[in-house]
PDB file of C-alpha atoms in Angstrom:
ATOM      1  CA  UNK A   1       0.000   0.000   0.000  1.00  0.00           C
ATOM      2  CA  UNK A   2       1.351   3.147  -0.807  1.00  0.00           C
ATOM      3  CA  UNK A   3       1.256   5.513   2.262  1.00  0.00           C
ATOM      4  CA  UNK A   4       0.651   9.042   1.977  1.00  0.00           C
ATOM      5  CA  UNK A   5       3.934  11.072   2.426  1.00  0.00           C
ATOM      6  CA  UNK A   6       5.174  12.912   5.421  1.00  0.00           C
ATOM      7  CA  UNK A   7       6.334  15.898   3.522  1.00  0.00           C
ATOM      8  CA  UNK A   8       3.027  16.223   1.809  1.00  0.00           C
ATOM      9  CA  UNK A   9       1.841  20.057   1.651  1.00  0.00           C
ATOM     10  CA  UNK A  10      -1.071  20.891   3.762  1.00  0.00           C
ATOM     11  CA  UNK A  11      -4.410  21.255   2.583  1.00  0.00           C
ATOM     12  CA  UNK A  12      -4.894  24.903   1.803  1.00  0.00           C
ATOM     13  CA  UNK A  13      -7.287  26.735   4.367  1.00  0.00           C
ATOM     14  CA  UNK A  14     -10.989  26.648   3.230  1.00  0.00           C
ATOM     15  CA  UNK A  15     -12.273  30.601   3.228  1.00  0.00           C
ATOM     16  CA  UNK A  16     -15.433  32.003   4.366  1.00  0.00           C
ATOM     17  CA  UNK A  17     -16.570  32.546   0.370  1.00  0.00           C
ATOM     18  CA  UNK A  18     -15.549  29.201  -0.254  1.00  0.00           C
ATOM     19  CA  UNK A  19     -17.277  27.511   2.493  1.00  0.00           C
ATOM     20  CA  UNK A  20     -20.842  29.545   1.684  1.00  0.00           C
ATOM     21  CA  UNK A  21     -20.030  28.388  -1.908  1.00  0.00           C
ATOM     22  CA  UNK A  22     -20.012  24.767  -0.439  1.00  0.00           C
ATOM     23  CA  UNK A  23     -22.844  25.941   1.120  1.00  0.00           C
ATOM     24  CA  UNK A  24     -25.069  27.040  -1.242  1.00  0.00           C
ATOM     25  CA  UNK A  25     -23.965  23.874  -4.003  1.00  0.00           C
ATOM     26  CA  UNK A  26     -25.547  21.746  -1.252  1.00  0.00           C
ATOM     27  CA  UNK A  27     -28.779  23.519  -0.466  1.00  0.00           C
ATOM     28  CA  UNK A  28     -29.477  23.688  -4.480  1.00  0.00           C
ATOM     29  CA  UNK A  29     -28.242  19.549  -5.114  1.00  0.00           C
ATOM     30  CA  UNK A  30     -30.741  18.911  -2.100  1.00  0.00           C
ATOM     31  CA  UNK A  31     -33.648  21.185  -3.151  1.00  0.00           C
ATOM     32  CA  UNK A  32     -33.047  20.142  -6.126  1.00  0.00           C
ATOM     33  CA  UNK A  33     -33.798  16.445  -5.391  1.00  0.00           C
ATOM     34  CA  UNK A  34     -36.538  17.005  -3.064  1.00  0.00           C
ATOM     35  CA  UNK A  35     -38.545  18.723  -6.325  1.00  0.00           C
ATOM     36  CA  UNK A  36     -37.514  15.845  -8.151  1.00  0.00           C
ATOM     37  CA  UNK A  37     -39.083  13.733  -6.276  1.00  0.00           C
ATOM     38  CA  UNK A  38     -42.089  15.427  -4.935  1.00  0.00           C
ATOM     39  CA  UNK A  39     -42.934  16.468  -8.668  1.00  0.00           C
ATOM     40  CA  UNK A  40     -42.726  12.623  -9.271  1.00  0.00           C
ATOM     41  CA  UNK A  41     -44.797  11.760  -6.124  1.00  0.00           C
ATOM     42  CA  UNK A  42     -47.462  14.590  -7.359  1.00  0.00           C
ATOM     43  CA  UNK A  43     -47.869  13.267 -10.853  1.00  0.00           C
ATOM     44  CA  UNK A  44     -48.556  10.014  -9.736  1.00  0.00           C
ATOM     45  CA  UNK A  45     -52.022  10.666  -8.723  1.00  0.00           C
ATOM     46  CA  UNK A  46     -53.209   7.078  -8.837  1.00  0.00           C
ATOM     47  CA  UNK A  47     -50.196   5.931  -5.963  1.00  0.00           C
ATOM     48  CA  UNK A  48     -50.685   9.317  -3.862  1.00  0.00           C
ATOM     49  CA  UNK A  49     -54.035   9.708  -4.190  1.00  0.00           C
ATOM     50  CA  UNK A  50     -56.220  13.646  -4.836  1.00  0.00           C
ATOM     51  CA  UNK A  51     -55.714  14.714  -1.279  1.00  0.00           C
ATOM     52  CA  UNK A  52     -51.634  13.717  -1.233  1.00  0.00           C
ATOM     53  CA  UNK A  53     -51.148  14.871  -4.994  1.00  0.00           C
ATOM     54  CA  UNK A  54     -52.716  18.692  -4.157  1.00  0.00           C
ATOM     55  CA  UNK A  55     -51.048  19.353  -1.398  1.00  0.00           C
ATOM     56  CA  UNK A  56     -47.793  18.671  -2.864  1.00  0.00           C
ATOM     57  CA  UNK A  57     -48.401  20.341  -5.566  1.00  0.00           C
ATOM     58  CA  UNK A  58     -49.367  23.720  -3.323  1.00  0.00           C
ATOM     59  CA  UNK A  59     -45.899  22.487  -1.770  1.00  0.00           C
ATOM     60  CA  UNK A  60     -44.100  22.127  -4.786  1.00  0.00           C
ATOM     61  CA  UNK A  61     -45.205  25.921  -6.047  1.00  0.00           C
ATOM     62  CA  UNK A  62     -43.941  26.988  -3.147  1.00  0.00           C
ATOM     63  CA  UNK A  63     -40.613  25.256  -3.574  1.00  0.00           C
ATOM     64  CA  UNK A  64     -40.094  26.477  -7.155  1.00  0.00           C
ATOM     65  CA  UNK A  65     -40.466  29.840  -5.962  1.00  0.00           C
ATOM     66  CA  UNK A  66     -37.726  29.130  -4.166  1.00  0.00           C
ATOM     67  CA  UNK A  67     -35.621  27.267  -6.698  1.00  0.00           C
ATOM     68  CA  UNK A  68     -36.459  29.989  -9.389  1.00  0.00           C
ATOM     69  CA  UNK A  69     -35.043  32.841  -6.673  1.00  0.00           C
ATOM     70  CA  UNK A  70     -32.269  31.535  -5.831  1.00  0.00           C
ATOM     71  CA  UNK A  71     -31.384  30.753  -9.944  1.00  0.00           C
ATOM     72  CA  UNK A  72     -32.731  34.075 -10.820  1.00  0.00           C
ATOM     73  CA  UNK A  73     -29.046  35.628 -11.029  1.00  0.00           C
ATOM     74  CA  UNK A  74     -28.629  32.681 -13.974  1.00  0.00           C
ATOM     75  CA  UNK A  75     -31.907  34.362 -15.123  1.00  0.00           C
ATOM     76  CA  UNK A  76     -30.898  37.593 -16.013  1.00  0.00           C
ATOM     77  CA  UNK A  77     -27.250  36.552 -17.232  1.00  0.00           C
ATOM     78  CA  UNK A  78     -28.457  33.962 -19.899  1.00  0.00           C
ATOM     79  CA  UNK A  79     -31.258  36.669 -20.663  1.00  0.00           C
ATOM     80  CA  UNK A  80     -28.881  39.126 -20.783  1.00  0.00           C
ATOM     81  CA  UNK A  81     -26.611  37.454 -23.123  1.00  0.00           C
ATOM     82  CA  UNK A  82     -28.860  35.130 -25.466  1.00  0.00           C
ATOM     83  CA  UNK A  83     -28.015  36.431 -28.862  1.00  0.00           C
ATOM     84  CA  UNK A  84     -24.101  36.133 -27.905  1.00  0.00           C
ATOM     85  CA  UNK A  85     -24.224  32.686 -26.506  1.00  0.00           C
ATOM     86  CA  UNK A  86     -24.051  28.969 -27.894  1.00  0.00           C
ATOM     87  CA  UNK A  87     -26.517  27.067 -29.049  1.00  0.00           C
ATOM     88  CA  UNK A  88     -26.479  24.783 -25.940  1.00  0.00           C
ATOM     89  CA  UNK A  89     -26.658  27.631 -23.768  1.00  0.00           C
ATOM     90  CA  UNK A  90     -29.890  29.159 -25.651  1.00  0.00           C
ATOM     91  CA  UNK A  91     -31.832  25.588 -25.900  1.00  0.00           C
ATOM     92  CA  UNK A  92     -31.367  25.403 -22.434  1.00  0.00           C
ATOM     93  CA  UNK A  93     -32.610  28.462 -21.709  1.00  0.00           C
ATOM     94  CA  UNK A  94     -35.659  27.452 -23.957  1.00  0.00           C
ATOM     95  CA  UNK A  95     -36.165  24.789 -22.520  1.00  0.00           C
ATOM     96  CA  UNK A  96     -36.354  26.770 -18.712  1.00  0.00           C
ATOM     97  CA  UNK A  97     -38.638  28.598 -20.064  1.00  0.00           C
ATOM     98  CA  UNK A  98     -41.493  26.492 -21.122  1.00  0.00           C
ATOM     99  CA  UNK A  99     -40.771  24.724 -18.125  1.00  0.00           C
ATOM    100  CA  UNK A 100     -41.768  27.922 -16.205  1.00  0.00           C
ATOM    101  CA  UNK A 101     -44.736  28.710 -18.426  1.00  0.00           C
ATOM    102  CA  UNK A 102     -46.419  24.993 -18.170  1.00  0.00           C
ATOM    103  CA  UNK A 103     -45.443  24.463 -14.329  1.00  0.00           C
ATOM    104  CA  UNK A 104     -47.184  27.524 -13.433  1.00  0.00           C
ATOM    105  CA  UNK A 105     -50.213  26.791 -15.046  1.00  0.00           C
ATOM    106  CA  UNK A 106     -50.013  23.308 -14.491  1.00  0.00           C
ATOM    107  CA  UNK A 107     -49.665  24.490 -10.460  1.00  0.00           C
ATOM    108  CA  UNK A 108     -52.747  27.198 -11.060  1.00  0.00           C
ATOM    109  CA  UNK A 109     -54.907  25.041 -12.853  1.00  0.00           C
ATOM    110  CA  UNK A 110     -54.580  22.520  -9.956  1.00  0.00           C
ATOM    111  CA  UNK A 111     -55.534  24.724  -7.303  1.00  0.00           C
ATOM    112  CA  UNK A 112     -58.293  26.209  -9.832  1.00  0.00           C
ATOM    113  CA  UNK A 113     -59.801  22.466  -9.759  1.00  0.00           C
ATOM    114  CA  UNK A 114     -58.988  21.861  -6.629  1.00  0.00           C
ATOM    115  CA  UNK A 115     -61.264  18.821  -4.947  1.00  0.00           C
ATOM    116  CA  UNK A 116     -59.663  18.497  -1.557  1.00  0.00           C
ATOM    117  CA  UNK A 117     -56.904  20.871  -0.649  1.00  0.00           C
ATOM    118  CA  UNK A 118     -58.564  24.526  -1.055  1.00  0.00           C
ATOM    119  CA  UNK A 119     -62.352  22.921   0.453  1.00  0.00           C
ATOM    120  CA  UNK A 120     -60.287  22.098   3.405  1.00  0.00           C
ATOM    121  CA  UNK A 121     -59.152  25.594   3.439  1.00  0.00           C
ATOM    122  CA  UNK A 122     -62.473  26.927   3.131  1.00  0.00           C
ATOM    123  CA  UNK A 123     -62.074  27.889  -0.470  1.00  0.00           C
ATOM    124  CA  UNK A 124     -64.531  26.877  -3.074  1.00  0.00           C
ATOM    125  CA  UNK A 125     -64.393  27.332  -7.011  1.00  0.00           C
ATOM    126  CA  UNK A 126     -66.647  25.380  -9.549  1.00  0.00           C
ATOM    127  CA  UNK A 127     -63.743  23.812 -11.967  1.00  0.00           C
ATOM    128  CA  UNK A 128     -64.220  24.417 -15.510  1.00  0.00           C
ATOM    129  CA  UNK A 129     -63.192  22.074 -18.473  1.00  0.00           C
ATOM    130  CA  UNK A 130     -60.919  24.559 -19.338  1.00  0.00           C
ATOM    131  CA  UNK A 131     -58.862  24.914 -15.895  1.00  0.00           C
ATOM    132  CA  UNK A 132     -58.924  20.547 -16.239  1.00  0.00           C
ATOM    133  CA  UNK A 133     -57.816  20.411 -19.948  1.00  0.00           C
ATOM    134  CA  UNK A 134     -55.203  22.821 -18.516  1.00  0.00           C
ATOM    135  CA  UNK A 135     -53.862  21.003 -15.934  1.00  0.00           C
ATOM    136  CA  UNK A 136     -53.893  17.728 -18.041  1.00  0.00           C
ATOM    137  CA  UNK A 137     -52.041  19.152 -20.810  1.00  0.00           C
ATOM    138  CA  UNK A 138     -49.536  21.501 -18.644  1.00  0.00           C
ATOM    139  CA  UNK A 139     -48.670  18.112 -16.737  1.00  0.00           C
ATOM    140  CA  UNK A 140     -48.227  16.071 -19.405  1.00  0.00           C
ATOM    141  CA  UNK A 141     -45.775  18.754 -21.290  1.00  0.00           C
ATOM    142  CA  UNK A 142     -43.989  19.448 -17.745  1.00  0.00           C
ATOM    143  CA  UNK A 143     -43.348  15.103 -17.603  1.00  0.00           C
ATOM    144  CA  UNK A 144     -41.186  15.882 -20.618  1.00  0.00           C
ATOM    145  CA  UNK A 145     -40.005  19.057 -19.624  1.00  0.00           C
ATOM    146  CA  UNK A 146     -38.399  17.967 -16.120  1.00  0.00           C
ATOM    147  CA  UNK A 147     -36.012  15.025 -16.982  1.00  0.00           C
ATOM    148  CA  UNK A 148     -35.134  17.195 -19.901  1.00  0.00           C
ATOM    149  CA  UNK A 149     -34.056  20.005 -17.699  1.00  0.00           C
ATOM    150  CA  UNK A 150     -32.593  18.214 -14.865  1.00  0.00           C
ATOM    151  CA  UNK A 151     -30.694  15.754 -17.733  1.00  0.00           C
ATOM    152  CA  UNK A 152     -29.437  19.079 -19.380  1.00  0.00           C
ATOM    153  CA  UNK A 153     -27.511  19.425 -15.886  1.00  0.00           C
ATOM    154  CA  UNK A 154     -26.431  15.302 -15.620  1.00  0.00           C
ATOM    155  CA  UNK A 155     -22.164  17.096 -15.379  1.00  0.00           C
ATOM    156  CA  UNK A 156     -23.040  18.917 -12.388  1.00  0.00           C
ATOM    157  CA  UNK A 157     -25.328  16.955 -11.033  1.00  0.00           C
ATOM    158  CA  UNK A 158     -22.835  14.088 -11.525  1.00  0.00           C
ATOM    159  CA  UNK A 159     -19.723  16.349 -10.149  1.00  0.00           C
ATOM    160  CA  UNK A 160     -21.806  17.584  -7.153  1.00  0.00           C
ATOM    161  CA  UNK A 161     -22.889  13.841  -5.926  1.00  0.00           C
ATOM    162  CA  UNK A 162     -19.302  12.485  -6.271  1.00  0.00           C
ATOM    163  CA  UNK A 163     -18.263  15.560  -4.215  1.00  0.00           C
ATOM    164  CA  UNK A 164     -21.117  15.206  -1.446  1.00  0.00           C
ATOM    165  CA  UNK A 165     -20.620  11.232  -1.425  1.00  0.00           C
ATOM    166  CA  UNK A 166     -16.916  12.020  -0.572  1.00  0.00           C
ATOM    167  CA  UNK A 167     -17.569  15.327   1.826  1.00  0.00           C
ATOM    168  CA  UNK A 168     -17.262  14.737   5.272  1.00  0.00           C
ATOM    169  CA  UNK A 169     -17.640  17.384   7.751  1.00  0.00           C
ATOM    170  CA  UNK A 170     -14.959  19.987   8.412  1.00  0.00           C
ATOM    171  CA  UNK A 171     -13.025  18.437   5.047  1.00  0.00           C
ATOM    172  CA  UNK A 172     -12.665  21.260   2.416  1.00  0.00           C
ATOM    173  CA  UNK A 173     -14.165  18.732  -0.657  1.00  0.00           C
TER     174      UNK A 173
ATOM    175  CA  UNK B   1     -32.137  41.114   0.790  1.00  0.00           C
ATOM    176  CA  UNK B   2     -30.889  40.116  -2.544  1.00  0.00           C
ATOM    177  CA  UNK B   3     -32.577  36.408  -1.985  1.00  0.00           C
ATOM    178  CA  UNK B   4     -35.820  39.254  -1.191  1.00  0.00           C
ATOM    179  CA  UNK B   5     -35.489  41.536  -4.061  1.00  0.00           C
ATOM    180  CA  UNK B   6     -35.331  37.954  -6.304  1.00  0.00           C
ATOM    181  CA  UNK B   7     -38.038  36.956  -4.961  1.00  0.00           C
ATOM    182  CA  UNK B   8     -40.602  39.758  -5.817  1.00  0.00           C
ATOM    183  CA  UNK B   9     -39.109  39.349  -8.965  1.00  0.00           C
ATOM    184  CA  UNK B  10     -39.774  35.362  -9.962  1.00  0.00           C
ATOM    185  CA  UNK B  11     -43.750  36.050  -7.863  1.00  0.00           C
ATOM    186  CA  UNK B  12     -44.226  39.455 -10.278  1.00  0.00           C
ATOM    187  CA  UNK B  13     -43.270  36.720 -13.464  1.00  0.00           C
ATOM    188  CA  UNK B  14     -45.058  34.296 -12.195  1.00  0.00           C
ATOM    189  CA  UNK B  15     -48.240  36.675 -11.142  1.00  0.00           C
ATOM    190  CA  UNK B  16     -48.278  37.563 -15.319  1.00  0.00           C
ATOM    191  CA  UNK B  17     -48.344  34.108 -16.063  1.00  0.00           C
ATOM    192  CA  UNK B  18     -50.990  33.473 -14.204  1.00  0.00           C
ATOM    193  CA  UNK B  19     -52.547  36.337 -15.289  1.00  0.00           C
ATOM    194  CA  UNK B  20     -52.401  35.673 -18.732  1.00  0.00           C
ATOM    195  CA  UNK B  21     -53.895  32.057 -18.146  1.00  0.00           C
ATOM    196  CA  UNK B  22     -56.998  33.669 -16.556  1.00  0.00           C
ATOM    197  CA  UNK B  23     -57.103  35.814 -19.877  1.00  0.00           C
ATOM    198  CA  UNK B  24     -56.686  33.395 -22.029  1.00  0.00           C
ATOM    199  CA  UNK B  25     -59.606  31.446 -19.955  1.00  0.00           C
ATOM    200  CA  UNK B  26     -61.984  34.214 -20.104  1.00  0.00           C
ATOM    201  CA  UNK B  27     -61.195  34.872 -23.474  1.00  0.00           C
ATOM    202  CA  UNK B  28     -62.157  31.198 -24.264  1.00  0.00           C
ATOM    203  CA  UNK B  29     -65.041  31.464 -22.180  1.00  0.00           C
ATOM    204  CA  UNK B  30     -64.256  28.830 -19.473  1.00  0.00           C
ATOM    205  CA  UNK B  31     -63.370  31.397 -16.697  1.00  0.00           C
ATOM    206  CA  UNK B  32     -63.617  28.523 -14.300  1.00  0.00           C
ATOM    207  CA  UNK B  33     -65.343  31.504 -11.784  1.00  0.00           C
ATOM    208  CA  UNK B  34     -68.727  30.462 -10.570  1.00  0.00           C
ATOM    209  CA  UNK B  35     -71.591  32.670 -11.756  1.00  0.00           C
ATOM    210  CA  UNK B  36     -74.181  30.758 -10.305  1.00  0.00           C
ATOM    211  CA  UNK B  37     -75.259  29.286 -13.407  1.00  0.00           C
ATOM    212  CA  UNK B  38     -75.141  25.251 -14.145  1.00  0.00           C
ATOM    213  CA  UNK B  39     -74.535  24.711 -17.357  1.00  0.00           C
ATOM    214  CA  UNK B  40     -74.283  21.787 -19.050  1.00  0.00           C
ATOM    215  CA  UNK B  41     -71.176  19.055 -18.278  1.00  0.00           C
ATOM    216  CA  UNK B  42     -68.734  19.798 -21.086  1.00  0.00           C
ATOM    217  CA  UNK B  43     -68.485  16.658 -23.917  1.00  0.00           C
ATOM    218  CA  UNK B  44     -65.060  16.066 -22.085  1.00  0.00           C
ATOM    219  CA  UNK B  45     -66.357  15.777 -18.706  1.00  0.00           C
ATOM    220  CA  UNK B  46     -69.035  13.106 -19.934  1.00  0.00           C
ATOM    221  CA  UNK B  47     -66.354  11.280 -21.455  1.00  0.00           C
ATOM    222  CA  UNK B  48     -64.249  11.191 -18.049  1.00  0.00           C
ATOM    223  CA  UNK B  49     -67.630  10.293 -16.166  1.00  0.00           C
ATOM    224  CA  UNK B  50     -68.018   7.679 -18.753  1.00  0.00           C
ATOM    225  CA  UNK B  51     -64.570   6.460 -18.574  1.00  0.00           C
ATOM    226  CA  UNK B  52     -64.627   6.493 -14.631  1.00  0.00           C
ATOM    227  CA  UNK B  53     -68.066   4.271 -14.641  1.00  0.00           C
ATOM    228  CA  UNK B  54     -66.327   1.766 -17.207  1.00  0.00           C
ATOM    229  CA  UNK B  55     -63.007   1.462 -14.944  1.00  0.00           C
ATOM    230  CA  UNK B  56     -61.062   3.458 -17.702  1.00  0.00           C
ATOM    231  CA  UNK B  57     -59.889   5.653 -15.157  1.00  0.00           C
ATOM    232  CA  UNK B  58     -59.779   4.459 -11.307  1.00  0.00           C
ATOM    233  CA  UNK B  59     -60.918   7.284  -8.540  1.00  0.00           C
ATOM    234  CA  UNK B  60     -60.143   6.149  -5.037  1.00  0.00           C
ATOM    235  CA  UNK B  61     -62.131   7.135  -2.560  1.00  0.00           C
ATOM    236  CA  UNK B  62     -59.487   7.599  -0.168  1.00  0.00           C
ATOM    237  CA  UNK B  63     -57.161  10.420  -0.138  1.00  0.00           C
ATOM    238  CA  UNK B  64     -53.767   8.844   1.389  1.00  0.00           C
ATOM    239  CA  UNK B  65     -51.005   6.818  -0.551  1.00  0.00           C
ATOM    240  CA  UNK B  66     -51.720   3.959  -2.111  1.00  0.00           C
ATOM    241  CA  UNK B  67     -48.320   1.973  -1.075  1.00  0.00           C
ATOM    242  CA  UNK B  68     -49.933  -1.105  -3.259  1.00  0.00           C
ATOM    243  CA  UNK B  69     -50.984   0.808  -6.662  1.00  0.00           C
ATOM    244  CA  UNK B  70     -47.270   1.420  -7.606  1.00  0.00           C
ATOM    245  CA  UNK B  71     -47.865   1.301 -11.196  1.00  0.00           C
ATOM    246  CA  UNK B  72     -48.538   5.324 -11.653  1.00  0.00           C
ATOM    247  CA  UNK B  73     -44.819   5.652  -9.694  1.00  0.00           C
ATOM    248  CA  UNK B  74     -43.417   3.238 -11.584  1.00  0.00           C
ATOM    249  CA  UNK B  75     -44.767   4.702 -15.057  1.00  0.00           C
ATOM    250  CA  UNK B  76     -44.148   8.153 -14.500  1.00  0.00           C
ATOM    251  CA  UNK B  77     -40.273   6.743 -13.068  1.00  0.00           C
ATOM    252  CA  UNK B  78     -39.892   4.908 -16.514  1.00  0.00           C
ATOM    253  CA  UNK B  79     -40.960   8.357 -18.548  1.00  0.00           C
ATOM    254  CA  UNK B  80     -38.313  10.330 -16.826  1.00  0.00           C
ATOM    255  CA  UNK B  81     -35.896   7.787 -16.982  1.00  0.00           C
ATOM    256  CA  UNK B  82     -35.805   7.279 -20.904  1.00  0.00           C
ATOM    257  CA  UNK B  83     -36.262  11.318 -21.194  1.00  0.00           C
ATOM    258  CA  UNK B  84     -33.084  11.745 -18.915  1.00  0.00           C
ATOM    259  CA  UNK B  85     -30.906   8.565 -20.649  1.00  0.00           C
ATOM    260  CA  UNK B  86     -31.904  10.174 -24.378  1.00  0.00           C
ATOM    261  CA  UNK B  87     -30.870  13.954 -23.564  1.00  0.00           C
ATOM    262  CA  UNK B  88     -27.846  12.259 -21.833  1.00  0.00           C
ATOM    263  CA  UNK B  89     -26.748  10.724 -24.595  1.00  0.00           C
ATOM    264  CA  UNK B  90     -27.212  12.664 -27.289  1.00  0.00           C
ATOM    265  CA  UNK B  91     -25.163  15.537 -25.043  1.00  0.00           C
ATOM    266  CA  UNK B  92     -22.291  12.785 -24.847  1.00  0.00           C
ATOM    267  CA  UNK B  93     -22.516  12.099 -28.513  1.00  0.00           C
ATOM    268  CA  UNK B  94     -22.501  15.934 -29.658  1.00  0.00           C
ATOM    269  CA  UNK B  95     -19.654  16.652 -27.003  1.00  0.00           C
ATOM    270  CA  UNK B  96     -17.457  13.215 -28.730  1.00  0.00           C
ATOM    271  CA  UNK B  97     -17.817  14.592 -31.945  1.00  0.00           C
ATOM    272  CA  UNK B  98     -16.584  18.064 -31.347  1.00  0.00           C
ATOM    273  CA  UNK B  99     -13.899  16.561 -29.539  1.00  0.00           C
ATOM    274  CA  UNK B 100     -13.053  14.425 -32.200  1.00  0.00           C
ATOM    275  CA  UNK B 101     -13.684  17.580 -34.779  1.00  0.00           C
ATOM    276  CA  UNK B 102     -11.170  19.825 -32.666  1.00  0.00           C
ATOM    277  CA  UNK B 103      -8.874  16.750 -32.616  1.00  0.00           C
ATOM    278  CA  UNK B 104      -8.793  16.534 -36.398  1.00  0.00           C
ATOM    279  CA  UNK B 105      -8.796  20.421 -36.776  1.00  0.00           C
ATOM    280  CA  UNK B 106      -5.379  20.636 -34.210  1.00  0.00           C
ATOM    281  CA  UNK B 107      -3.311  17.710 -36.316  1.00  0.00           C
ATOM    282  CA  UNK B 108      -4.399  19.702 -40.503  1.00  0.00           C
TER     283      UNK B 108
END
């Protein structure tokens, strides 16, 4: 076995920039995930059943909100810059796009037709065929539209989990 | 207040979104508002009623997770899977080949 030597240099000190870096790459790999799989949960209406599937769905607005703020700096930059970039770059900013356009309505067509979820809270609309054709066709496009965007992102996603699988705590990784 | 100011930003975006939805609803008539009127169930809501009665689609009566009716997990698993493995590949296929064009370009 080859045994690390003595005279090897010290790891280099890990700064306070770098460790909110760290910081932040974790909190959007986790977030991240958890969408991934609560938007998988909620479109599987038959396992989760109407109750289950609206109320992550009110959960999982919420969380985009959260994802889309704290990406919004990416926002602007790719906006900023479409003509000049790559075609890579633009496609998946396209792509981003109708991903925002059909969860959103897919999200306020739900509540819109809401059978459990708003009732419970007291709330009652009378669903139209269009708010339900909505939803149904925003969900279907948005079950194309999420392993497409999270695939466009397989490197970092990739780089990040070898990272976190080797992180421990108080290691610089 | 940065993570604030970004987030009045993505609600405002997301507010015209939504408002242009409830345009496009009201200018298609199905405002999904209720007036107090009962109109008639829509030839695609018969169809679902139809397809409900005939066991086309299955409505549970109960609202909690189905641990045994796996098959809607497992489909829309499958879907996401073969999007992600396509979109995958064809990125590592484009990024060979300009490898391989650089390559060639470097050595003429």
């Amino acid at each position: 076995m080859n045994a690390a030597p003595r005279t090897s240099l010290p790891a280099p000190p890990v700064t306070a920039s770098r460790r909110r870096i760290l910081a932040r790459t974790r909190l959007d790999f986790w977030l991240d995930a958890l969408l991934l799989v609560a938007y998988t949960l909620a479109y599987s209406l038959g396992f989760t059943g109407v109750a289950t599937h609206e109320w992550l769905g009110i959960g999982l607005g919420l969380a985009l909100l959260v994802h889309l703020t704290l990406h919004w700096d990416w926002v602007i930059r790719t906006t900023g810059k479409l003509f000049g970039r790559g075609g890579r770059e633009r496609f998946v900013w396209l792509v981003n796009l109708l991903l925002l356009l059909t969860m959103t309505l897919c999200i306020a067509s739900g509540i819109l037709i809401s059978e459990v979820a708003l009732p419970q809270l007291g709330i009652t609309v009378t669903a139209s065929s269009f708010w339900r054709q909505m939803h149904d066709t925003t969900a279907t496009l948005t079950l194309i539209l999420v392993p497409v965007h999270a695939a466009l992102r397989w490197r970092w996603i990739v780089g990040v989990a070898r990272r976190l699988a080797a992180w421990r705590p108080g290691r610089s990784r | 207040m940065k993570f604030l100011r970004h987030l009045t930003a993505v609600v405002l975006v997301v507010a015209v979104i939504v408002g242009l939805g409830l345009l496009w609803a009201h200018a298609s008539g199905g405002t999904g508002i209720d007036n107090g009127l009962r109109q008639a169930p829509s030839r695609e809501a018969v169809a679902r009623m139809r397809q409900i009665k005939a066991g086309v689609i299955r409505v549970r009566s109960d609202n909690g997770f189905n641990l045994a009716d796996t098959g809607d997990l497992i489909q829309t698993c499958m879907i996401e899977a073969v999007l992600a493995a396509v979109v995958i590949t064809v990125s590592t296929v484009r990024r060979r080949h300009r490898r391989l064009r650089r390559t060639a370009a470097a050595k003429s």
